[in-house]
Amino acid sequence: MAKAARSTKPKPWAEAATHLVDVAMGRRPADLVIRNGRWVNVHSGEIIAGTDIAIAGGRFAYCGPNAGHAIGQGTKVVDAGGRYLVPGLCDAHMHVESGMVTVTEFCRAVIPHGTTSMFIDPHEIANVLGLPGVRLMHDEAVAMPINVLVQMPSCVPSAPGLEHAGAELTVADVTEAMGWENIVGLGEVMNFPGVAANDPVMAGEIAATVRAGKTVGGHYASRDLGLPFHGYVAGGPEDDHEGTRAEDAIARVRQGMKAMLRLGSAWYDVASQIKAVTESGLDPRNFILCTDDSHSGTLVHEGHMDRVVRHTISQGVKPVTAIQMATLNTAQHFRLERELGSIAPGRLADLLIVSDLAAMTIDEVYGRGVRLAKGGKLDIDIPAYDYPKTAKNTVKLGKKLKSEDFNIIAPIGANEVRVRVIGVIENQAPTRALEADLPVEDGLVAMDRRNDVCQIALVERHRGTGGVTNAFVSGFGYMSDCAMASSVAHDAHHIIVVGTSKQDMALAVNRLGEVGGGVVLFSRGKELALVEMPIAGLMSDERAEIVAAKADKLTEAMRQMGCSLNNAYMQHSLLALVVIPELRISDVGLIDVTTFQKVDLFV
């Protein structure tokens, strides 16, 4: 396996153009010629048989019927044997931290699956470490052998006044970041009520991005398509990935936005929204595919953007159209059409050799003209990226938690209470605002595992206050005494612990304090599974396949406790996301996200 050089980015097109012209004209030899392929042309929507591709200096120089004139003494020639030549796939919106690994390890995991461009929003690390954390991931992204473009996080904290993150980003921070070499836009603007209300921070960040000529990412997590939606669009966001219904996609496209359809580890929003194309006949060029959040186990076992494209094709979309949604459409949206997203002269030579287009069977992956993977295995090694000590030891509990910290005291004299309950919706990011009648025992509100109501608590972990917010959650199905705690808790990333045993809840939280963050499951005092994530309490510094194996063990342990949710860890990690309806938990209390108000636990 060859070592990947840290600096592999080709010369800009303007500097390389004369050389590309010479190769295209046969005056100079190409570095690589791929012959006899079926060119998936995302510009014309055609599949063109008998095509040769000539590559020089990491860019496409010639795409046509015969590149024999570009073959010289030093030219490497690859016979595609009639297989498909597909542009490298782009993930238009994603968070590396959700994979539990670093940018380097994420790239190692997804390159064999054909992903050659990623548009990442590092707002998870921003909520813990602020602007320095964003800079760390930005610099790591620059060093990768594929295109990892960064969107500057917009909402840290995501909902001011409703949560307290570990850091805060300002308009000045956003303005500064717009000058960094690898920043392509503003990350998802989650504070949609703030945009509609002309909040000066939101308006200032969007204005700084527009002035820099870069893309403003959206996040309108509401089913209300009335005036608040129109106000949000008028504020400047250019895309949105939070739709779950066909009417959501239709509304966004009609307003000039791009509808981003996501298939993550736990978010299955493509099938419902793609009907806007397959049934309502909307122009597919305004639809873009993304993952948003992919668990390490998904990356290793199921794939990445190849999985999304394959799923989209299965919904009745033509293969070329689905590939456009994961290549050219993305590049155009981010104003990078002359760099990415197609096999055409001048573009970066990101290319897949695919034997079965509908099944997205990827035989070889090329990035910038270099073969990176073959037969599902990396051809190169990517050196580990060293994170400084300042990015670690970020879990500060302030005290050792005890089972009593999770007591919920009932109103005086009550034998039964009616409480608000966070209701998990499988395979979707939103939750339901439920209610349940719970018994009172010795003055304390008791859980009701028979009716799938267990306890949830958020433990403050940035400033060591020792603060604990207690509430109830439904949907995990835990039947045994257990508790799972995670320092990944979008977006403020305190510790969330869900359980049926207060003793196990305390043990789980304390264990994360010991290891510097991650996710852990306890049952009856015994640790069943642990994934250590010492980098900001969000990412592991181990190989992706090692992390995936630990995550698999965690998933199996959750099943043994009675949880049958698809990718329950991802559902767990979003229970504090106070910008997606309906009911969430934060360090401030229980939050009704339909009104953006703190509400009492007791009804």
Coordinates of C-alpha atoms in Angstrom, one line a residue:
M1 CA 0.0 0.0 0.0
A2 CA 1.5 3.3 -1.1
K3 CA 1.7 6.3 1.2
A4 CA -0.5 9.3 0.2
A5 CA 1.4 12.5 0.0
R6 CA 0.0 15.3 2.2
S7 CA 0.0 17.8 -0.6
T8 CA -1.7 16.2 -3.5
K9 CA -3.9 19.1 -4.8
P10 CA -3.3 19.7 -8.6
K11 CA -2.5 23.1 -10.0
P12 CA -5.5 25.5 -10.5
W13 CA -7.1 25.1 -13.9
A14 CA -5.8 28.5 -15.0
E15 CA -2.2 27.4 -14.4
A16 CA -2.7 23.9 -15.8
A17 CA -4.7 24.9 -18.9
T18 CA -1.9 25.1 -21.4
H19 CA -0.6 21.7 -20.5
L20 CA -4.1 20.2 -20.7
V21 CA -4.5 21.7 -24.2
D22 CA -1.2 20.1 -25.2
V23 CA -2.4 16.7 -24.0
A24 CA -5.8 17.1 -25.6
M25 CA -4.1 17.9 -28.9
G26 CA -1.6 15.1 -28.7
R27 CA 1.5 17.4 -28.3
R28 CA 2.3 16.0 -24.9
P29 CA 1.5 12.6 -23.3
A30 CA -1.1 12.1 -20.6
D31 CA -0.2 10.7 -17.2
L32 CA -3.1 8.2 -17.4
V33 CA -5.5 7.1 -20.1
I34 CA -8.5 5.0 -19.3
R35 CA -9.8 3.3 -22.5
N36 CA -13.0 1.7 -23.7
G37 CA -15.4 3.0 -21.0
R38 CA -19.0 3.9 -20.9
W39 CA -19.0 7.6 -20.1
V40 CA -21.7 8.6 -17.7
N41 CA -22.1 12.2 -18.8
V42 CA -23.9 14.1 -16.1
H43 CA -24.0 17.3 -18.2
S44 CA -25.9 15.8 -21.1
G45 CA -27.6 12.9 -19.2
E46 CA -26.2 10.3 -21.6
I47 CA -24.2 7.2 -21.3
I48 CA -21.6 7.2 -24.1
A49 CA -20.0 3.9 -25.0
G50 CA -16.5 3.5 -26.4
T51 CA -15.1 6.5 -24.5
D52 CA -11.4 7.2 -23.6
I53 CA -10.4 9.5 -20.8
A54 CA -7.0 11.2 -20.7
I55 CA -5.7 12.6 -17.4
A56 CA -2.8 15.0 -16.8
G57 CA -1.7 16.8 -13.7
G58 CA -4.6 15.5 -11.7
R59 CA -7.2 16.9 -14.2
F60 CA -9.2 15.6 -17.1
A61 CA -7.6 16.7 -20.4
Y62 CA -9.5 14.8 -23.0
C63 CA -12.8 12.9 -23.0
G64 CA -13.7 11.4 -26.3
P65 CA -13.8 8.4 -28.6
N66 CA -10.0 7.8 -28.9
A67 CA -7.2 9.1 -26.7
G68 CA -4.5 7.2 -28.6
H69 CA -2.9 10.5 -29.5
A70 CA -2.4 11.3 -25.8
I71 CA -0.5 8.0 -25.0
G72 CA 3.2 8.4 -24.7
Q73 CA 6.1 6.4 -23.3
G74 CA 5.3 7.3 -19.7
T75 CA 1.5 7.1 -19.9
K76 CA -0.2 4.5 -17.8
V77 CA -3.1 2.8 -19.7
V78 CA -6.1 1.2 -18.0
D79 CA -8.7 -0.8 -20.0
A80 CA -12.1 -0.2 -18.6
G81 CA -13.5 -3.1 -20.5
G82 CA -16.8 -1.5 -21.3
R83 CA -17.5 -0.6 -17.7
Y84 CA -19.1 2.6 -16.6
L85 CA -17.0 5.8 -16.0
V86 CA -18.8 7.7 -13.3
P87 CA -17.8 11.0 -11.6
G88 CA -16.6 10.7 -8.0
L89 CA -19.5 11.0 -5.7
C90 CA -20.1 14.1 -3.5
D91 CA -21.8 14.3 -0.1
A92 CA -23.4 17.7 -0.1
H93 CA -24.0 18.0 3.7
M94 CA -22.5 15.9 6.5
H95 CA -20.8 16.0 9.8
V96 CA -17.6 14.0 10.1
E97 CA -18.0 13.8 13.9
S98 CA -21.1 11.6 13.6
G99 CA -18.9 8.9 12.2
M100 CA -17.2 8.9 15.6
V101 CA -13.8 9.3 13.8
T102 CA -11.5 12.0 12.5
V103 CA -11.6 13.5 9.0
T104 CA -8.6 11.2 8.1
E105 CA -10.4 8.0 9.3
F106 CA -13.7 9.1 7.7
C107 CA -11.9 9.5 4.4
R108 CA -10.3 6.1 4.7
A109 CA -13.7 4.5 5.3
V110 CA -15.6 6.2 2.4
I111 CA -13.0 6.4 -0.4
P112 CA -13.5 2.7 -1.3
H113 CA -17.3 3.5 -1.6
G114 CA -16.6 6.1 -4.3
T115 CA -16.9 9.4 -2.2
T116 CA -14.3 11.8 -3.6
S117 CA -15.8 15.1 -2.3
M118 CA -17.4 15.9 1.0
F119 CA -18.9 19.2 2.2
I120 CA -18.5 19.0 5.9
D121 CA -20.0 21.2 8.7
P122 CA -17.9 20.8 11.8
H123 CA -20.4 22.4 14.1
E124 CA -20.1 19.6 16.6
I125 CA -16.5 20.3 17.5
A126 CA -17.3 24.0 17.3
N127 CA -19.8 23.6 20.1
V128 CA -17.1 22.1 22.3
L129 CA -13.9 24.0 21.2
G130 CA -15.1 27.0 19.3
L131 CA -13.2 28.6 16.4
P132 CA -9.9 26.8 17.2
G133 CA -11.8 23.4 16.9
V134 CA -13.1 24.4 13.4
R135 CA -9.6 25.4 12.4
L136 CA -8.3 22.0 13.5
M137 CA -10.8 20.1 11.3
H138 CA -10.3 22.7 8.4
D139 CA -6.5 22.1 8.4
E140 CA -6.9 18.3 8.5
A141 CA -9.4 18.5 5.6
V142 CA -6.8 20.4 3.5
A143 CA -4.4 17.5 4.0
M144 CA -6.6 14.8 2.5
P145 CA -6.1 13.1 -0.9
I146 CA -9.8 13.8 -1.8
N147 CA -11.8 17.1 -1.7
V148 CA -13.0 17.8 1.8
L149 CA -14.6 21.2 1.7
V150 CA -15.7 23.0 4.9
Q151 CA -18.7 25.0 5.7
M152 CA -18.3 27.5 8.6
P153 CA -20.6 26.6 11.5
S154 CA -23.4 29.2 11.8
C155 CA -25.2 28.5 15.0
V156 CA -23.0 27.9 18.1
P157 CA -25.0 27.6 20.3
S158 CA -27.8 26.4 18.0
A159 CA -30.6 28.1 20.0
P160 CA -29.3 30.9 22.2
G161 CA -31.1 31.1 25.5
L162 CA -32.3 27.5 25.3
E163 CA -28.9 25.8 25.7
H164 CA -25.4 26.6 26.7
A165 CA -22.7 25.1 24.5
G166 CA -19.0 24.8 25.3
A167 CA -18.2 27.8 23.1
E168 CA -19.8 30.6 21.1
L169 CA -19.2 31.8 17.5
T170 CA -19.8 35.4 16.5
V171 CA -20.3 37.3 13.3
A172 CA -16.6 38.3 13.5
D173 CA -15.6 34.6 13.6
V174 CA -17.7 33.8 10.6
T175 CA -16.3 36.8 8.7
E176 CA -12.7 35.7 9.5
A177 CA -13.3 32.1 8.4
M178 CA -14.7 33.2 5.1
G179 CA -11.1 34.1 4.2
W180 CA -9.7 30.6 4.9
E181 CA -8.6 28.6 1.9
N182 CA -11.0 25.7 2.3
I183 CA -14.2 27.4 3.5
V184 CA -16.9 27.1 0.8
G185 CA -19.8 28.6 2.7
L186 CA -21.9 28.9 5.9
G187 CA -23.1 25.7 7.6
E188 CA -26.7 24.9 8.1
V189 CA -28.5 27.9 9.6
M190 CA -30.5 26.1 12.3
N191 CA -31.8 29.1 14.1
F192 CA -34.7 29.5 11.6
P193 CA -36.9 31.5 14.0
G194 CA -33.9 33.9 14.3
V195 CA -33.6 34.3 10.6
A196 CA -37.4 35.0 10.2
A197 CA -37.1 37.5 13.1
N198 CA -34.1 39.3 11.6
D199 CA -31.8 38.3 14.5
P200 CA -28.7 40.5 14.0
V201 CA -26.3 37.6 14.5
M202 CA -28.0 35.4 11.9
A203 CA -28.4 38.3 9.5
G204 CA -24.8 39.3 10.0
E205 CA -23.4 35.8 9.4
I206 CA -25.5 35.3 6.2
A207 CA -24.5 38.8 4.9
A208 CA -20.8 38.0 5.5
T209 CA -21.1 34.8 3.5
V210 CA -23.0 36.4 0.7
R211 CA -20.4 39.2 0.5
A212 CA -17.7 36.5 0.2
G213 CA -19.6 34.9 -2.7
K214 CA -20.1 31.6 -0.9
T215 CA -23.1 29.4 -0.3
V216 CA -25.5 29.7 2.7
G217 CA -26.6 26.3 4.0
G218 CA -30.1 25.9 5.4
H219 CA -31.9 24.0 8.1
Y220 CA -35.6 24.7 8.3
A221 CA -36.8 22.0 10.7
S222 CA -40.5 22.9 10.8
R223 CA -43.6 21.6 9.0
D224 CA -45.0 25.1 8.9
L225 CA -44.7 26.2 5.3
G226 CA -46.4 29.5 5.9
L227 CA -45.0 32.9 6.6
P228 CA -42.1 31.7 8.9
F229 CA -40.9 29.6 6.0
H230 CA -41.1 32.4 3.5
G231 CA -39.3 34.7 5.9
Y232 CA -36.6 32.2 6.3
V233 CA -36.0 31.8 2.6
A234 CA -36.0 35.6 2.1
G235 CA -33.2 35.7 4.7
G236 CA -30.8 33.9 2.4
P237 CA -30.4 30.1 3.0
E238 CA -30.0 28.3 -0.3
D239 CA -30.7 24.7 0.5
D240 CA -32.4 22.5 3.1
H241 CA -32.0 18.9 4.2
E242 CA -34.6 18.9 7.0
G243 CA -37.6 18.0 4.8
T244 CA -39.4 14.7 5.4
R245 CA -42.4 15.0 3.0
A246 CA -42.8 15.5 -0.7
E247 CA -44.5 18.8 0.0
D248 CA -41.4 20.0 1.9
A249 CA -39.1 19.3 -1.1
I250 CA -41.6 20.9 -3.5
A251 CA -41.9 24.1 -1.4
R252 CA -38.2 24.5 -1.2
V253 CA -37.6 24.1 -4.9
R254 CA -40.4 26.5 -5.8
Q255 CA -38.7 29.1 -3.7
G256 CA -35.4 28.8 -5.4
M257 CA -33.7 26.6 -2.8
K258 CA -32.1 23.2 -3.4
A259 CA -33.8 20.3 -1.8
M260 CA -31.2 18.1 -0.1
L261 CA -32.5 14.6 0.4
R262 CA -30.7 12.7 3.1
L263 CA -30.1 9.0 3.8
G264 CA -28.0 8.8 6.9
S265 CA -27.7 6.0 9.4
A266 CA -31.0 6.9 11.1
W267 CA -32.6 9.5 8.7
Y268 CA -34.5 8.0 5.8
D269 CA -35.9 11.0 4.0
V270 CA -35.2 10.2 0.3
A271 CA -38.1 7.8 -0.4
S272 CA -40.8 10.3 0.7
Q273 CA -39.3 13.4 -0.9
I274 CA -38.1 12.0 -4.2
K275 CA -41.8 11.6 -5.1
A276 CA -41.6 15.3 -5.9
V277 CA -39.5 14.2 -9.0
T278 CA -41.0 10.8 -9.8
E279 CA -44.6 11.6 -9.2
S280 CA -44.9 15.4 -9.4
G281 CA -42.4 15.9 -12.2
L282 CA -40.2 18.6 -10.7
D283 CA -36.8 19.3 -12.3
P284 CA -34.3 16.8 -10.7
R285 CA -31.5 19.3 -11.2
N286 CA -32.7 21.1 -8.1
F287 CA -32.4 18.0 -5.9
I288 CA -29.2 17.0 -4.2
L289 CA -28.3 13.9 -2.2
C290 CA -26.5 13.8 1.1
T291 CA -26.1 11.7 4.3
D292 CA -26.0 14.4 7.1
D293 CA -25.0 11.8 9.8
S294 CA -23.4 8.5 9.2
H295 CA -22.4 6.1 12.0
S296 CA -19.1 4.4 11.7
G297 CA -20.8 1.0 11.4
T298 CA -22.8 2.2 8.4
L299 CA -19.7 3.4 6.7
V300 CA -17.8 0.2 7.2
H301 CA -20.6 -2.3 6.5
E302 CA -23.1 -0.5 4.2
G303 CA -21.3 2.3 2.5
H304 CA -21.6 6.1 2.1
M305 CA -22.8 8.0 -1.0
D306 CA -22.9 4.8 -3.1
R307 CA -25.5 3.6 -0.6
V308 CA -27.5 6.8 -1.1
V309 CA -27.4 6.7 -4.9
R310 CA -28.3 3.0 -4.9
H311 CA -31.3 3.7 -2.6
T312 CA -32.4 6.6 -4.8
I313 CA -32.3 4.4 -7.9
S314 CA -34.4 1.8 -6.1
Q315 CA -37.1 4.5 -5.7
G316 CA -37.6 4.7 -9.5
V317 CA -35.0 7.4 -10.4
K318 CA -32.9 6.7 -13.6
P319 CA -29.3 5.9 -12.6
V320 CA -27.9 8.9 -14.5
T321 CA -30.3 11.2 -12.8
A322 CA -29.5 9.8 -9.4
I323 CA -25.8 10.2 -10.1
Q324 CA -26.4 13.8 -11.2
M325 CA -28.0 14.4 -7.7
A326 CA -24.7 13.2 -6.1
T327 CA -22.2 14.9 -8.4
L328 CA -23.0 17.8 -10.8
N329 CA -25.9 19.2 -8.9
T330 CA -23.8 19.4 -5.7
A331 CA -20.9 21.0 -7.5
Q332 CA -23.1 23.6 -9.2
H333 CA -24.8 24.5 -5.9
F334 CA -21.4 25.2 -4.2
R335 CA -20.2 27.2 -7.3
L336 CA -17.6 24.6 -8.0
E337 CA -18.9 23.2 -11.3
R338 CA -15.5 24.0 -13.0
E339 CA -13.7 21.9 -10.4
L340 CA -15.9 19.0 -9.3
G341 CA -18.9 16.9 -10.1
S342 CA -18.3 15.6 -13.7
I343 CA -16.0 13.9 -16.1
A344 CA -15.1 16.8 -18.4
P345 CA -12.0 18.6 -19.4
G346 CA -10.3 20.8 -16.8
R347 CA -12.1 19.2 -13.8
L348 CA -10.3 17.4 -11.1
A349 CA -9.8 13.8 -12.2
D350 CA -12.2 12.2 -9.7
L351 CA -13.5 9.0 -11.3
L352 CA -15.1 5.7 -10.5
I353 CA -15.0 2.5 -12.7
V354 CA -18.3 0.8 -12.1
S355 CA -19.3 -2.6 -13.3
D356 CA -23.1 -2.4 -12.4
L357 CA -24.6 1.1 -12.5
A358 CA -27.9 0.4 -10.8
A359 CA -26.2 -1.5 -8.0
M360 CA -23.4 1.0 -7.9
T361 CA -20.8 -1.8 -7.9
I362 CA -17.6 0.2 -7.7
D363 CA -14.5 -1.6 -8.9
E364 CA -11.9 1.3 -8.8
V365 CA -11.8 4.8 -7.3
Y366 CA -9.6 7.6 -8.7
G367 CA -9.0 10.9 -7.0
R368 CA -7.1 13.7 -8.7
G369 CA -5.9 11.2 -11.2
V370 CA -4.5 8.7 -8.7
R371 CA -6.0 5.3 -8.0
L372 CA -7.1 5.4 -4.4
A373 CA -9.1 2.1 -4.0
K374 CA -9.7 -1.1 -5.9
G375 CA -12.2 -3.9 -5.1
G376 CA -13.5 -2.1 -2.0
K377 CA -10.0 -1.8 -0.5
L378 CA -7.8 1.3 -0.2
D379 CA -4.7 1.4 -2.5
I380 CA -3.1 4.1 -0.4
D381 CA -2.4 4.8 3.2
I382 CA -3.4 8.2 4.7
P383 CA -1.1 9.2 7.6
A384 CA -2.9 9.8 10.9
Y385 CA -3.6 13.4 11.9
D386 CA -2.3 14.4 15.3
Y387 CA -4.8 16.3 17.4
P388 CA -3.2 18.5 20.2
K389 CA -3.8 18.0 23.9
T390 CA -6.1 21.1 23.9
A391 CA -8.6 19.0 21.9
K392 CA -8.8 16.3 24.6
N393 CA -9.9 16.1 28.2
T394 CA -13.0 18.1 27.5
V395 CA -15.4 16.2 29.8
K396 CA -15.7 18.2 33.0
L397 CA -18.4 16.9 35.3
G398 CA -17.5 18.8 38.4
K399 CA -18.4 15.9 40.7
K400 CA -18.9 12.2 40.8
L401 CA -22.5 11.5 39.9
K402 CA -24.7 9.4 42.2
S403 CA -28.0 7.7 41.6
E404 CA -29.7 10.4 43.7
D405 CA -28.8 12.9 41.1
F406 CA -31.4 11.4 38.8
N407 CA -34.3 11.5 41.3
I408 CA -37.4 13.4 40.1
I409 CA -39.3 14.7 43.1
A410 CA -43.1 14.6 42.7
P411 CA -45.5 17.4 43.8
I412 CA -46.3 17.1 47.5
G413 CA -49.1 14.6 48.1
A414 CA -49.2 13.2 44.6
N415 CA -49.7 9.5 44.1
E416 CA -49.6 9.8 40.3
V417 CA -48.4 12.5 38.0
R418 CA -48.8 13.4 34.3
V419 CA -45.5 14.2 32.6
R420 CA -44.2 15.3 29.3
V421 CA -42.3 12.6 27.4
I422 CA -39.9 12.9 24.5
G423 CA -41.1 10.4 21.9
V424 CA -38.5 8.9 19.5
I425 CA -39.6 8.5 15.8
E426 CA -37.7 5.7 14.2
N427 CA -35.6 6.7 11.2
Q428 CA -36.4 10.4 11.6
A429 CA -34.8 13.3 13.3
P430 CA -38.0 14.9 14.7
T431 CA -39.5 13.7 18.0
R432 CA -43.0 13.7 19.3
A433 CA -44.3 15.6 22.4
L434 CA -46.0 12.8 24.3
E435 CA -47.6 12.6 27.8
A436 CA -47.8 9.8 30.3
D437 CA -49.3 9.1 33.7
L438 CA -46.5 7.8 36.0
P439 CA -46.7 6.4 39.6
V440 CA -45.1 8.1 42.5
E441 CA -43.1 6.0 45.0
D442 CA -41.8 7.4 48.2
G443 CA -42.2 10.9 46.8
L444 CA -40.3 10.2 43.6
V445 CA -41.7 9.8 40.1
A446 CA -41.1 6.3 38.9
M447 CA -40.3 5.1 35.4
D448 CA -42.7 2.7 33.5
R449 CA -40.7 0.4 31.4
R450 CA -43.8 -1.8 30.7
N451 CA -45.2 1.2 28.7
D452 CA -41.7 2.0 27.3
V453 CA -41.2 5.1 29.4
C454 CA -37.7 5.4 30.8
Q455 CA -35.6 8.2 32.2
I456 CA -33.4 10.6 30.3
A457 CA -31.0 13.1 31.9
L458 CA -28.7 15.7 30.5
V459 CA -25.5 16.3 32.5
E460 CA -23.5 19.5 32.0
R461 CA -20.0 18.7 30.9
H462 CA -18.3 21.8 29.6
R463 CA -17.9 23.9 32.8
G464 CA -18.1 21.4 35.6
T465 CA -21.2 22.8 37.1
G466 CA -22.5 19.4 38.1
G467 CA -25.9 20.3 36.7
V468 CA -28.4 17.6 35.8
T469 CA -31.7 18.0 33.9
N470 CA -34.1 15.0 34.3
A471 CA -37.0 14.0 32.1
F472 CA -38.6 11.0 30.4
V473 CA -38.3 9.4 27.0
S474 CA -40.2 6.8 25.1
G475 CA -39.2 4.6 22.1
F476 CA -36.1 2.8 23.1
G477 CA -37.8 -0.3 24.5
Y478 CA -35.4 -1.1 27.2
M479 CA -36.7 -3.9 29.4
S480 CA -33.7 -4.7 31.6
D481 CA -31.9 -2.6 34.2
C482 CA -29.5 -0.5 32.1
A483 CA -28.3 2.9 31.1
M484 CA -26.5 4.3 28.0
A485 CA -24.6 7.6 28.2
S486 CA -23.0 9.6 25.4
S487 CA -21.0 12.8 25.3
V488 CA -22.2 13.2 21.7
A489 CA -25.4 15.1 22.2
H490 CA -26.2 17.4 19.3
D491 CA -25.6 20.3 19.3
A492 CA -24.3 21.6 22.6
H493 CA -22.7 18.1 23.4
H494 CA -23.3 17.8 27.1
I495 CA -23.8 14.2 28.2
I496 CA -27.1 12.5 27.6
V497 CA -27.9 9.4 29.6
V498 CA -31.0 7.2 29.0
G499 CA -31.8 4.4 31.3
T500 CA -34.1 2.3 33.5
S501 CA -31.7 2.2 36.4
K502 CA -30.5 5.3 38.2
Q503 CA -27.5 3.4 39.5
D504 CA -26.4 2.4 36.0
M505 CA -27.1 6.0 34.8
A506 CA -24.6 7.3 37.4
L507 CA -22.0 4.6 36.5
A508 CA -22.3 5.4 32.8
V509 CA -21.8 9.1 33.2
N510 CA -18.9 8.7 35.5
R511 CA -17.2 6.3 33.1
L512 CA -17.3 8.9 30.3
G513 CA -15.7 11.4 32.7
E514 CA -12.9 8.9 33.2
V515 CA -12.2 8.2 29.5
G516 CA -12.7 11.7 28.2
G517 CA -15.9 11.1 26.4
G518 CA -17.6 8.6 24.1
V519 CA -20.6 6.3 24.5
V520 CA -21.0 3.6 27.1
L521 CA -23.7 1.1 28.1
F522 CA -24.0 -0.3 31.7
S523 CA -26.4 -3.0 33.0
R524 CA -26.7 -3.9 36.6
G525 CA -23.4 -2.4 37.5
K526 CA -21.5 -4.0 34.6
E527 CA -20.0 -2.2 31.6
L528 CA -21.3 -4.0 28.4
A529 CA -19.9 -1.8 25.7
L530 CA -17.7 1.3 25.4
V531 CA -16.6 3.5 22.4
E532 CA -13.9 5.9 23.6
M533 CA -14.0 9.3 21.9
P534 CA -11.3 11.5 23.5
I535 CA -11.1 14.2 20.8
A536 CA -13.6 16.8 22.1
G537 CA -15.6 14.0 23.5
L538 CA -16.9 13.5 19.9
M539 CA -14.3 11.5 17.9
S540 CA -12.0 8.5 18.4
D541 CA -8.4 8.5 17.4
E542 CA -8.5 4.9 16.3
R543 CA -9.1 3.3 12.9
A544 CA -12.6 3.4 11.5
E545 CA -12.9 -0.4 11.4
I546 CA -11.9 -0.6 15.1
V547 CA -14.4 2.0 16.1
A548 CA -17.1 0.2 14.0
A549 CA -16.4 -3.0 15.8
K550 CA -16.8 -1.3 19.1
A551 CA -20.0 0.4 17.8
D552 CA -21.3 -3.0 16.7
K553 CA -20.8 -4.4 20.2
L554 CA -22.7 -1.4 21.6
T555 CA -25.6 -2.0 19.1
E556 CA -25.8 -5.6 20.1
A557 CA -25.7 -4.7 23.8
M558 CA -28.6 -2.3 23.2
R559 CA -30.6 -5.1 21.5
Q560 CA -30.0 -7.4 24.5
M561 CA -31.5 -4.7 26.7
G562 CA -34.6 -4.7 24.5
C563 CA -34.0 -1.9 22.1
S564 CA -34.9 -2.7 18.5
L565 CA -34.6 0.7 16.9
N566 CA -32.7 1.1 13.7
N567 CA -29.4 2.8 14.7
A568 CA -30.6 3.7 18.2
Y569 CA -27.4 5.4 19.1
M570 CA -28.0 8.1 16.4
Q571 CA -31.5 8.6 17.8
H572 CA -30.0 8.9 21.3
S573 CA -27.5 11.5 20.2
L574 CA -30.2 13.9 18.9
L575 CA -32.4 14.1 21.9
A576 CA -30.9 17.4 23.0
L577 CA -31.1 19.0 19.5
V578 CA -33.3 22.0 20.4
V579 CA -33.8 23.2 16.8
I580 CA -35.8 20.2 15.6
P581 CA -39.4 19.7 16.9
E582 CA -41.2 18.7 18.9
L583 CA -39.7 18.1 22.4
R584 CA -36.1 18.1 23.5
I585 CA -33.9 18.3 26.6
S586 CA -31.1 20.8 27.3
D587 CA -29.1 22.1 30.3
V588 CA -31.8 24.8 30.6
G589 CA -34.6 22.2 30.9
L590 CA -37.3 20.6 28.8
I591 CA -37.8 22.5 25.5
D592 CA -40.9 22.7 23.3
V593 CA -39.3 23.3 19.9
T594 CA -42.6 24.1 18.3
T595 CA -42.8 27.3 20.4
F596 CA -39.1 27.6 21.4
Q597 CA -40.0 27.8 25.0
K598 CA -38.9 26.0 28.1
V599 CA -41.8 23.9 29.5
D600 CA -42.4 22.1 32.8
L601 CA -41.9 18.4 33.1
F602 CA -45.3 18.1 34.8
V603 CA -48.4 18.7 32.8

